[in-house]
PDB file of C-alpha atoms in Angstrom:
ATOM      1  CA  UNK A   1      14.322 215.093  87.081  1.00 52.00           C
ATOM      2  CA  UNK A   2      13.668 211.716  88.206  1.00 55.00           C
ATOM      3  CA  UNK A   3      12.884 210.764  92.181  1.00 44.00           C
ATOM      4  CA  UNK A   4      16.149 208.230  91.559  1.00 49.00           C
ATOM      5  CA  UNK A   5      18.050 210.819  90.257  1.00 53.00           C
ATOM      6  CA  UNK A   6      16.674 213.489  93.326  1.00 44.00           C
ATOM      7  CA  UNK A   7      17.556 211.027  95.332  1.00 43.00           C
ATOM      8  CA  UNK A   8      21.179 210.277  94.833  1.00 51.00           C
ATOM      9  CA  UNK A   9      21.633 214.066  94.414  1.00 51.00           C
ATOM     10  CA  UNK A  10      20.662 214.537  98.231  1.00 41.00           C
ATOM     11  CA  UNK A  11      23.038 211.733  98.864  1.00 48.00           C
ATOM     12  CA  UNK A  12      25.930 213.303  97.631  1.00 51.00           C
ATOM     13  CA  UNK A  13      25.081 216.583  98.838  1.00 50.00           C
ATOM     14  CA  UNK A  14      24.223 215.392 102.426  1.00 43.00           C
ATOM     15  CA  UNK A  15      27.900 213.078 102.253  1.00 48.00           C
ATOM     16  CA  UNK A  16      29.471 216.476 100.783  1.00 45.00           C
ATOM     17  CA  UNK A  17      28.341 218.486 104.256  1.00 44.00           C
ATOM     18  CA  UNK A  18      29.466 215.636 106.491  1.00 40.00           C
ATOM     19  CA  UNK A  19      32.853 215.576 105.086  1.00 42.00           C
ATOM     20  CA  UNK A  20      33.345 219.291 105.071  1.00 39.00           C
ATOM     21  CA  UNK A  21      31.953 219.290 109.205  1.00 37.00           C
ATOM     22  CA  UNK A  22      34.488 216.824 109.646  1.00 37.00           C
ATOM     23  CA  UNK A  23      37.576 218.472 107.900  1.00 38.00           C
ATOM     24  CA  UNK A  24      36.276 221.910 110.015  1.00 37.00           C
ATOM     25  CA  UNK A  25      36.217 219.589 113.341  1.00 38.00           C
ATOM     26  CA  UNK A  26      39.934 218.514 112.333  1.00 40.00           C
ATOM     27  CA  UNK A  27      40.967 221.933 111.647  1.00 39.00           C
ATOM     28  CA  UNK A  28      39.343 223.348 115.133  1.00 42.00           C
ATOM     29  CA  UNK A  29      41.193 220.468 116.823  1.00 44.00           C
ATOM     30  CA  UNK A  30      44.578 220.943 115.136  1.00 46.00           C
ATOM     31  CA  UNK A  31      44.674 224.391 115.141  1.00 45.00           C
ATOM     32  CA  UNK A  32      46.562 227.064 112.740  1.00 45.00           C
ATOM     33  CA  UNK A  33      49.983 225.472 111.553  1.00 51.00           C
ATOM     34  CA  UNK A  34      51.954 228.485 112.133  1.00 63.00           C
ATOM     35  CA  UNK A  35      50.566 230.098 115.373  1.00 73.00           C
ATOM     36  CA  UNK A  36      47.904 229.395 118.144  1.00 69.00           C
ATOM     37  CA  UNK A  37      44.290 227.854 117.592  1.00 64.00           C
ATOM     38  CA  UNK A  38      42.263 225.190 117.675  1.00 64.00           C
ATOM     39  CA  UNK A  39      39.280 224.279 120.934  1.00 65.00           C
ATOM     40  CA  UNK A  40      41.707 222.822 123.748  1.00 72.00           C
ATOM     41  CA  UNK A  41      42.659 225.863 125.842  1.00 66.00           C
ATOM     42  CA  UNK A  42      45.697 227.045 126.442  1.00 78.00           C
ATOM     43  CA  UNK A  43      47.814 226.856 129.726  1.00 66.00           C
ATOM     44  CA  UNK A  44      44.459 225.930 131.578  1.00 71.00           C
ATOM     45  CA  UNK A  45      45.055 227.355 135.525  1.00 66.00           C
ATOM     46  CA  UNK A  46      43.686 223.744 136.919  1.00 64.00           C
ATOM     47  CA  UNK A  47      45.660 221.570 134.472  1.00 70.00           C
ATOM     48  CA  UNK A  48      47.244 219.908 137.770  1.00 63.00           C
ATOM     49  CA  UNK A  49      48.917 216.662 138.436  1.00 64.00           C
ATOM     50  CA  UNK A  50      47.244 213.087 136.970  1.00 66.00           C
ATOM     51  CA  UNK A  51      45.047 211.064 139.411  1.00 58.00           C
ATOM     52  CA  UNK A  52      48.232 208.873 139.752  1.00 49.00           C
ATOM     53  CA  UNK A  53      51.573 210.805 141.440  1.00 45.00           C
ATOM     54  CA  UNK A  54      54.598 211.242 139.310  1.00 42.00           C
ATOM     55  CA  UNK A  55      58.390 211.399 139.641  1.00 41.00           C
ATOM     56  CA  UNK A  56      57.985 215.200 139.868  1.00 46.00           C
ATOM     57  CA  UNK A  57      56.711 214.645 143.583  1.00 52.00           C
ATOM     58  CA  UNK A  58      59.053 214.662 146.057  1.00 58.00           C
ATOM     59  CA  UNK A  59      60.434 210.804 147.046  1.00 60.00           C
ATOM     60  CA  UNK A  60      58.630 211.567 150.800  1.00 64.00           C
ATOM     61  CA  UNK A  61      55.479 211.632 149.357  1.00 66.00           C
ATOM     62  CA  UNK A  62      55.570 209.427 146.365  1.00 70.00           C
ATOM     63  CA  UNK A  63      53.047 207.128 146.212  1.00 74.00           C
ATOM     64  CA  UNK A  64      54.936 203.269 145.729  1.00 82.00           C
ATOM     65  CA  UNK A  65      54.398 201.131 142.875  1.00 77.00           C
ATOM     66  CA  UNK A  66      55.560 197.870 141.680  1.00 77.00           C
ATOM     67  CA  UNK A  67      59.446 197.394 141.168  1.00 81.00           C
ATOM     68  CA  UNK A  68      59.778 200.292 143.693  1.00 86.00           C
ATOM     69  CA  UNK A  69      62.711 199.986 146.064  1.00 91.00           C
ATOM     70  CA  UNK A  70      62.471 200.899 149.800  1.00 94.00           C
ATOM     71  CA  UNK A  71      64.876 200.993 152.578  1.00 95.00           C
ATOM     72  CA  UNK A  72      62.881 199.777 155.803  1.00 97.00           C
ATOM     73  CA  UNK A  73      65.018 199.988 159.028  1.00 96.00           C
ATOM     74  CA  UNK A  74      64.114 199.057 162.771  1.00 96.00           C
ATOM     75  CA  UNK A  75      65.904 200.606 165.315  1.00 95.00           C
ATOM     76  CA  UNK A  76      68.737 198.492 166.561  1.00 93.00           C
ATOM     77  CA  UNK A  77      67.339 195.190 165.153  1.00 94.00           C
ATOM     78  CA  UNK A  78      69.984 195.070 162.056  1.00 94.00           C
ATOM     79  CA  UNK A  79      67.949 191.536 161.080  1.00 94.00           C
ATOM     80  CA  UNK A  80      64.729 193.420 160.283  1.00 95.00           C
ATOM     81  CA  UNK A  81      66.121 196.153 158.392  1.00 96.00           C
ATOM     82  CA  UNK A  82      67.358 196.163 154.466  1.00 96.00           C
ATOM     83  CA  UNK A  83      66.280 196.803 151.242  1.00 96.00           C
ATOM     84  CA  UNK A  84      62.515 195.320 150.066  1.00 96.00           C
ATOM     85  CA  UNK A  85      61.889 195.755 146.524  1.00 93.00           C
ATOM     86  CA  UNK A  86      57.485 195.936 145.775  1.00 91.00           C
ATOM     87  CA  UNK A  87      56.846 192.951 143.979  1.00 89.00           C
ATOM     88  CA  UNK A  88      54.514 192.607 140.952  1.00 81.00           C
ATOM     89  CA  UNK A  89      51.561 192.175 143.151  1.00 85.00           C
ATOM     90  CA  UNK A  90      52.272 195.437 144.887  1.00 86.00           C
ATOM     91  CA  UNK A  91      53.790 194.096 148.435  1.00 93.00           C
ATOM     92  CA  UNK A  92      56.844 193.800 150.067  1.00 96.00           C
ATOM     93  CA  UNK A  93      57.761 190.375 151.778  1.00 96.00           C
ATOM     94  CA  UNK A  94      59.311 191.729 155.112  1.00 96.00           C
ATOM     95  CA  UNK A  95      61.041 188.993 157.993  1.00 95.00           C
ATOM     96  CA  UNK A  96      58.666 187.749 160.549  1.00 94.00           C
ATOM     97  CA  UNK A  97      55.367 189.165 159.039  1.00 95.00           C
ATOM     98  CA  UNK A  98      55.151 188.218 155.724  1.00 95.00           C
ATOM     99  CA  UNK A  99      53.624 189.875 152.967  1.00 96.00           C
ATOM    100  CA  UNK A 100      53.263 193.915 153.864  1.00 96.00           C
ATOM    101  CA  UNK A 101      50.628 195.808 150.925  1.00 94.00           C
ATOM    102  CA  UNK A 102      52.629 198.806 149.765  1.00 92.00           C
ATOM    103  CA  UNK A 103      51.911 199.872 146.381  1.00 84.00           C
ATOM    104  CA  UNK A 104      49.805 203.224 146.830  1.00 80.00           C
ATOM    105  CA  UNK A 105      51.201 203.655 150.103  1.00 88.00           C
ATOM    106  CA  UNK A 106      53.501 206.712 150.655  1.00 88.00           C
ATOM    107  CA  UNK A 107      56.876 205.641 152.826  1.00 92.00           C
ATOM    108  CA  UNK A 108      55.555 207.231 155.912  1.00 93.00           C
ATOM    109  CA  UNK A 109      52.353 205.244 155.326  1.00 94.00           C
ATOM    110  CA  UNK A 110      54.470 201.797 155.139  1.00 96.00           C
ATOM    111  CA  UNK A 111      56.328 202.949 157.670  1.00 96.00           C
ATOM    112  CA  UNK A 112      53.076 203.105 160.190  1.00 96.00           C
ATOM    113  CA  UNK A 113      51.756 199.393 158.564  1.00 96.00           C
ATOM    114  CA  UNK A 114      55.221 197.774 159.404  1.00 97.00           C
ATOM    115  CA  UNK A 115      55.391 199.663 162.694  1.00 97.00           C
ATOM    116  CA  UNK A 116      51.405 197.994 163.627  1.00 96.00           C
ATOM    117  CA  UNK A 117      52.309 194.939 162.232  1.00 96.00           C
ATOM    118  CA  UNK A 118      55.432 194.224 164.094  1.00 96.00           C
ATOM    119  CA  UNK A 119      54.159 195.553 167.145  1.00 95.00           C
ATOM    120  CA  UNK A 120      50.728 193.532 167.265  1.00 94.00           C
ATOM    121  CA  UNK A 121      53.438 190.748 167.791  1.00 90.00           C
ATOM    122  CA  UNK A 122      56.654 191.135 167.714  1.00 92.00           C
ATOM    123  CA  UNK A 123      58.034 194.142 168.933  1.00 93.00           C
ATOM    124  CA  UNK A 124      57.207 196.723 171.580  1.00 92.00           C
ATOM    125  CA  UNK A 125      56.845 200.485 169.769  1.00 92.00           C
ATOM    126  CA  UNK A 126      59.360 199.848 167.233  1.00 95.00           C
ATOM    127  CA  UNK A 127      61.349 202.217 165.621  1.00 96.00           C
ATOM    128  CA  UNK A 128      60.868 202.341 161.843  1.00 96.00           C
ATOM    129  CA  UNK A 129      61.977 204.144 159.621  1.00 96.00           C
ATOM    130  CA  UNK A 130      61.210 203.936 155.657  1.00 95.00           C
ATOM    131  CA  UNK A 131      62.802 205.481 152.570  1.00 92.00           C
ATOM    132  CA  UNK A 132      62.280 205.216 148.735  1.00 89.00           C
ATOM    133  CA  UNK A 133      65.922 203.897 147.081  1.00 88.00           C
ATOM    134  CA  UNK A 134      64.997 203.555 143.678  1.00 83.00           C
ATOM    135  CA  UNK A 135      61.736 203.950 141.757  1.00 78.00           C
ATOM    136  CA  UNK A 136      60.960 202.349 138.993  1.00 74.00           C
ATOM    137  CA  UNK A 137      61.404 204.454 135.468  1.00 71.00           C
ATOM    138  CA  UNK A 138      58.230 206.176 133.927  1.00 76.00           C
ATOM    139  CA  UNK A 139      57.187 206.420 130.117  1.00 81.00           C
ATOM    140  CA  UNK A 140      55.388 209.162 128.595  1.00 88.00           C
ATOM    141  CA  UNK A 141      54.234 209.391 125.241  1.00 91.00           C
ATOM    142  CA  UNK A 142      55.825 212.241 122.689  1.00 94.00           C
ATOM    143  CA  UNK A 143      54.233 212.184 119.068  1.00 92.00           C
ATOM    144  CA  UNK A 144      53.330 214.283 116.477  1.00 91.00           C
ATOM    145  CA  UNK A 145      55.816 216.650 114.836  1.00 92.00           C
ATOM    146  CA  UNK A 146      58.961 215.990 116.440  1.00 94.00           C
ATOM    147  CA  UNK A 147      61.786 213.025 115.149  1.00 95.00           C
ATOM    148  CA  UNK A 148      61.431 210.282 117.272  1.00 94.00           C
ATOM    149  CA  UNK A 149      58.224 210.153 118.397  1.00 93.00           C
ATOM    150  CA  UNK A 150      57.507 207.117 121.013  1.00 91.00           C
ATOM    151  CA  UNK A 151      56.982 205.789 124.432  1.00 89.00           C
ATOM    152  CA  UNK A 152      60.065 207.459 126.241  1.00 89.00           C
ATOM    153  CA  UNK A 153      61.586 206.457 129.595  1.00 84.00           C
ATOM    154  CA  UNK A 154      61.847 209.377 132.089  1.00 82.00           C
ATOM    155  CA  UNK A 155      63.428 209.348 135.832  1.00 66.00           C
ATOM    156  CA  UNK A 156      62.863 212.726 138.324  1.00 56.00           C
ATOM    157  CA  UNK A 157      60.746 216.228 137.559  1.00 57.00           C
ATOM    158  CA  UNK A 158      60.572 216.655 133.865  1.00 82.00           C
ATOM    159  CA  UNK A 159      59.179 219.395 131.791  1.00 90.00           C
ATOM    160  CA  UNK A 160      57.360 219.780 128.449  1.00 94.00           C
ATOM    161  CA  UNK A 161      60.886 221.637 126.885  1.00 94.00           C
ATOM    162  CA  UNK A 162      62.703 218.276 128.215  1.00 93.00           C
ATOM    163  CA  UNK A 163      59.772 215.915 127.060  1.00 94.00           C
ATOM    164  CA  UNK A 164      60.302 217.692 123.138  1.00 96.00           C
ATOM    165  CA  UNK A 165      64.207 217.201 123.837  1.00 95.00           C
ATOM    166  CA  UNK A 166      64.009 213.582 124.614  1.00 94.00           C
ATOM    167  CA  UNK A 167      62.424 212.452 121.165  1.00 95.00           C
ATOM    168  CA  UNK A 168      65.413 214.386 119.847  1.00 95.00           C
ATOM    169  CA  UNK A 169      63.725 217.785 119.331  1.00 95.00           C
ATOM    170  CA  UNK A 170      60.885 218.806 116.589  1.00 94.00           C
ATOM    171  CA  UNK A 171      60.895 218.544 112.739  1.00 93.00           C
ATOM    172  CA  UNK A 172      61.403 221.218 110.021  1.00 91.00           C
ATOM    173  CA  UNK A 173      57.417 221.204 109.839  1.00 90.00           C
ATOM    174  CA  UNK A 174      56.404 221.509 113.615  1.00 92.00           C
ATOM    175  CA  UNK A 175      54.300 224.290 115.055  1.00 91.00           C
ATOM    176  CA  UNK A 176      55.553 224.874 118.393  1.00 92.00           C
ATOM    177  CA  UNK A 177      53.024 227.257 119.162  1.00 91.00           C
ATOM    178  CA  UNK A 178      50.665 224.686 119.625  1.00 90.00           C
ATOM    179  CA  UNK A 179      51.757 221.706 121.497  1.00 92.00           C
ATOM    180  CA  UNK A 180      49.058 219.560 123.331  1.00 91.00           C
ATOM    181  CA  UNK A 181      49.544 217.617 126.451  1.00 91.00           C
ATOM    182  CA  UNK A 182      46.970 215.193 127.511  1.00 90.00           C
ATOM    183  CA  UNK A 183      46.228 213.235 130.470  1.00 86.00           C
ATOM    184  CA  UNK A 184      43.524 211.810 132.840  1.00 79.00           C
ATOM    185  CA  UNK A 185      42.814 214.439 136.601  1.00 75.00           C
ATOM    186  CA  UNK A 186      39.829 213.489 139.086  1.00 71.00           C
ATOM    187  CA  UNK A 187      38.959 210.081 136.177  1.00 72.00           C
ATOM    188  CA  UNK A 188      38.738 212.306 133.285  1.00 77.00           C
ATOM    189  CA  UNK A 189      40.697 212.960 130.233  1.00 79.00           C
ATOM    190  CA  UNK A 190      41.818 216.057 129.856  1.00 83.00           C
ATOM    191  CA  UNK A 191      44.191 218.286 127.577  1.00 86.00           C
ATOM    192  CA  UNK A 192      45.778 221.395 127.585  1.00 88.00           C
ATOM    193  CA  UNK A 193      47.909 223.228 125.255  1.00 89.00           C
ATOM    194  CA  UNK A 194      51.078 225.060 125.392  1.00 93.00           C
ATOM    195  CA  UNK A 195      53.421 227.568 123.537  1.00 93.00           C
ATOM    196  CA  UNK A 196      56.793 226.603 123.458  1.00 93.00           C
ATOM    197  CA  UNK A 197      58.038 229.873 122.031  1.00 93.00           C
ATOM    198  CA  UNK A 198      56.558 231.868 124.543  1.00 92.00           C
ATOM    199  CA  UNK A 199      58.273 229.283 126.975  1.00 92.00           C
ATOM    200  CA  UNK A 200      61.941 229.338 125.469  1.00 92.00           C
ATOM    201  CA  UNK A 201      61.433 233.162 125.741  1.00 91.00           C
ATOM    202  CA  UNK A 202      60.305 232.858 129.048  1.00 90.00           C
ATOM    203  CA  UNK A 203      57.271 234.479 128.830  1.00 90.00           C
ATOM    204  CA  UNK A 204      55.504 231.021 130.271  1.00 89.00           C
ATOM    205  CA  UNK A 205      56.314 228.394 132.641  1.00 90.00           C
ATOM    206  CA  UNK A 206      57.533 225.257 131.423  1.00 91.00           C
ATOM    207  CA  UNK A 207      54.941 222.907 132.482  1.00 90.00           C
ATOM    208  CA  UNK A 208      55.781 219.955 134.248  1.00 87.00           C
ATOM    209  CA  UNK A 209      55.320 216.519 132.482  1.00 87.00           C
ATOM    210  CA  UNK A 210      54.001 213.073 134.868  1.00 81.00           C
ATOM    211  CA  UNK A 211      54.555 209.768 133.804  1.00 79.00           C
ATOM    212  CA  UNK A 212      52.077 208.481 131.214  1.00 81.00           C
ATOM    213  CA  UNK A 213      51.170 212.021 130.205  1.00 88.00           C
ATOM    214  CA  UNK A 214      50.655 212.196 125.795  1.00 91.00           C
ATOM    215  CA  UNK A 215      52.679 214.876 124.556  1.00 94.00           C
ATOM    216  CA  UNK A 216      51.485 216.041 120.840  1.00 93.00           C
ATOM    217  CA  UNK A 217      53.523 218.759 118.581  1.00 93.00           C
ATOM    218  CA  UNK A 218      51.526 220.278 116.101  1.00 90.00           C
ATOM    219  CA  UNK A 219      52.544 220.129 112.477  1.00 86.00           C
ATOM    220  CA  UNK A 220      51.578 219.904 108.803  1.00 77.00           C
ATOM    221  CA  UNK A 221      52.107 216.277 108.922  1.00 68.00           C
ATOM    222  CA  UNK A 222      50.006 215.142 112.043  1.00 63.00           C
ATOM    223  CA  UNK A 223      46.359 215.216 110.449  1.00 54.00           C
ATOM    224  CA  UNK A 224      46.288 211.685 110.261  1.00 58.00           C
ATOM    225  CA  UNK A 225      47.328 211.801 113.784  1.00 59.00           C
ATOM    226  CA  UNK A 226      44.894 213.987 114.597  1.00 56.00           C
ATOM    227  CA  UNK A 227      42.150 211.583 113.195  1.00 52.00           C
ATOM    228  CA  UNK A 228      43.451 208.509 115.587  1.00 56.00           C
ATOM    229  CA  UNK A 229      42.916 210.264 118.566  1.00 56.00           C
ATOM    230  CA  UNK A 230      39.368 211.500 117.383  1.00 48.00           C
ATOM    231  CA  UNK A 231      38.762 207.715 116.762  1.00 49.00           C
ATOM    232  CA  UNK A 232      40.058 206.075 119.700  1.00 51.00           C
ATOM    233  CA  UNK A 233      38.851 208.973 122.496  1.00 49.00           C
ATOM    234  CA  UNK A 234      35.274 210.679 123.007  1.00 45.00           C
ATOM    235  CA  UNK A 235      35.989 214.112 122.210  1.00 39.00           C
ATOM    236  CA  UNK A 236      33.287 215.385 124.332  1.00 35.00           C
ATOM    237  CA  UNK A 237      35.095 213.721 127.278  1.00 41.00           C
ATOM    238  CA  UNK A 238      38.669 214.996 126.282  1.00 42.00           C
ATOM    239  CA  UNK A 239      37.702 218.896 126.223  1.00 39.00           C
ATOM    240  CA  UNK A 240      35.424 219.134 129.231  1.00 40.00           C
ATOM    241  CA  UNK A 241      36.070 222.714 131.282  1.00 33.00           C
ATOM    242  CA  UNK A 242      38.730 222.994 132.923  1.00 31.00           C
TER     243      UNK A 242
END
């Protein structure tokens, strides 16, 4: 045999064993199509809430955003108090002091800044009180095997069974023993996966779902799927321990 010929035999060999790693690498990731498998663990004990707080937190100690709507009022001075909406910068503009930072702030946290602001020159230990009126609405992602998959809107606590039920339920093809939920604790991404029969049957928690959390429903459709997310994440950073 020629070295040419040697050569391009190696090639195709060595090509040959990549391809097959990878196709392995898909399968570990996307797991059996009819039960559990695949590397991310299941209901992980320390899967907790993203780095940012959700609608499932209770309105006390929601951290505000932008388009956020509180209700500030100061004890018996009806021309301070109202509703401030958190502009696009993150601030509300409040009478007499101006521009007050509030987006990460929790109410009782605005409630202190007004309080030191208005006191510093206006007001003598005033009285303030804040509460959240409206927040603004939340998307999560839902893909994979269910029938409208996309960037859905969600208001309040919402669970993975209510996340599947918003993009209108799964597909003839779906595996929902293995449904992957994805999302960035402590400035890491993470992932977890869940078993939505063992939830129905209530043999599991439904997990709660935070705003811009990726929801993923196995299938025999979503390899190609599968293959984005390999592309566009480092999959050493998405299954760290958790």
């Amino acid at each position: 045999m020629r070295v040419t010929d040697l050569l391009g035999t190696i090639q195709r060999n060595f090509r040959a064993a990549c391809m097959a790693v990878f196709a392995v690498s898909l399968l570990a990731l996307a797991g059996c199509a009819g039960g559990r498998g695949g590397t991310v663990p299941y209901e992980p004990a320390n899967f907790g809430a993203p780095d940012v707080e959700s609608l499932a937190v209770p309105a006390s100690q929601q951290r505000l955003g932008p388009l956020d709507k509180v209700r500030v009022t100061v004890f018996q001075v009806a021309d301070l108090s109202g509703d401030f909406q958190v502009d696009a910068a993150g601030n509300i503009q409040f009478p007499l002091i101006g521009s007050v930072p509030a987006q990460g702030k929790t109410p009782t946290e605005l409630r202190d800044e007004v309080s030191r602001l208005l006191s510093a020159r206006y007001l003598n230990n005033p009285d303030v009180q804040v509460a959240v009126v409206e927040q603004s609405q939340q998307t999560i992602t839902v893909d994979g095997a269910v029938n409208e998959p996309g960037v859905l809107p969600i208001r309040g606590a919402t669970t993975l069974m209510r996340a599947v039920a918003l993009a209108n339920g799964m597909t003839e093809d779906a595996n929902p023993a293995r449904v992957l939920v994805f999302r960035t604790v402590n400035g890491e991404r993470m992932a977890a996966a869940f078993d939505l029969t063992s939830i129905r049957r209530a043999q599991s928690e439904d997990p709660p779902i935070y705003g811009n959390d990726i929801v993923i429903v196995d299938g025999n459709n979503t390899r190609r799927l599968w293959r984005d997310i390999i592309s566009s994440l480092p999959v050493l950073g998405m299954f760290r321990p958790f």
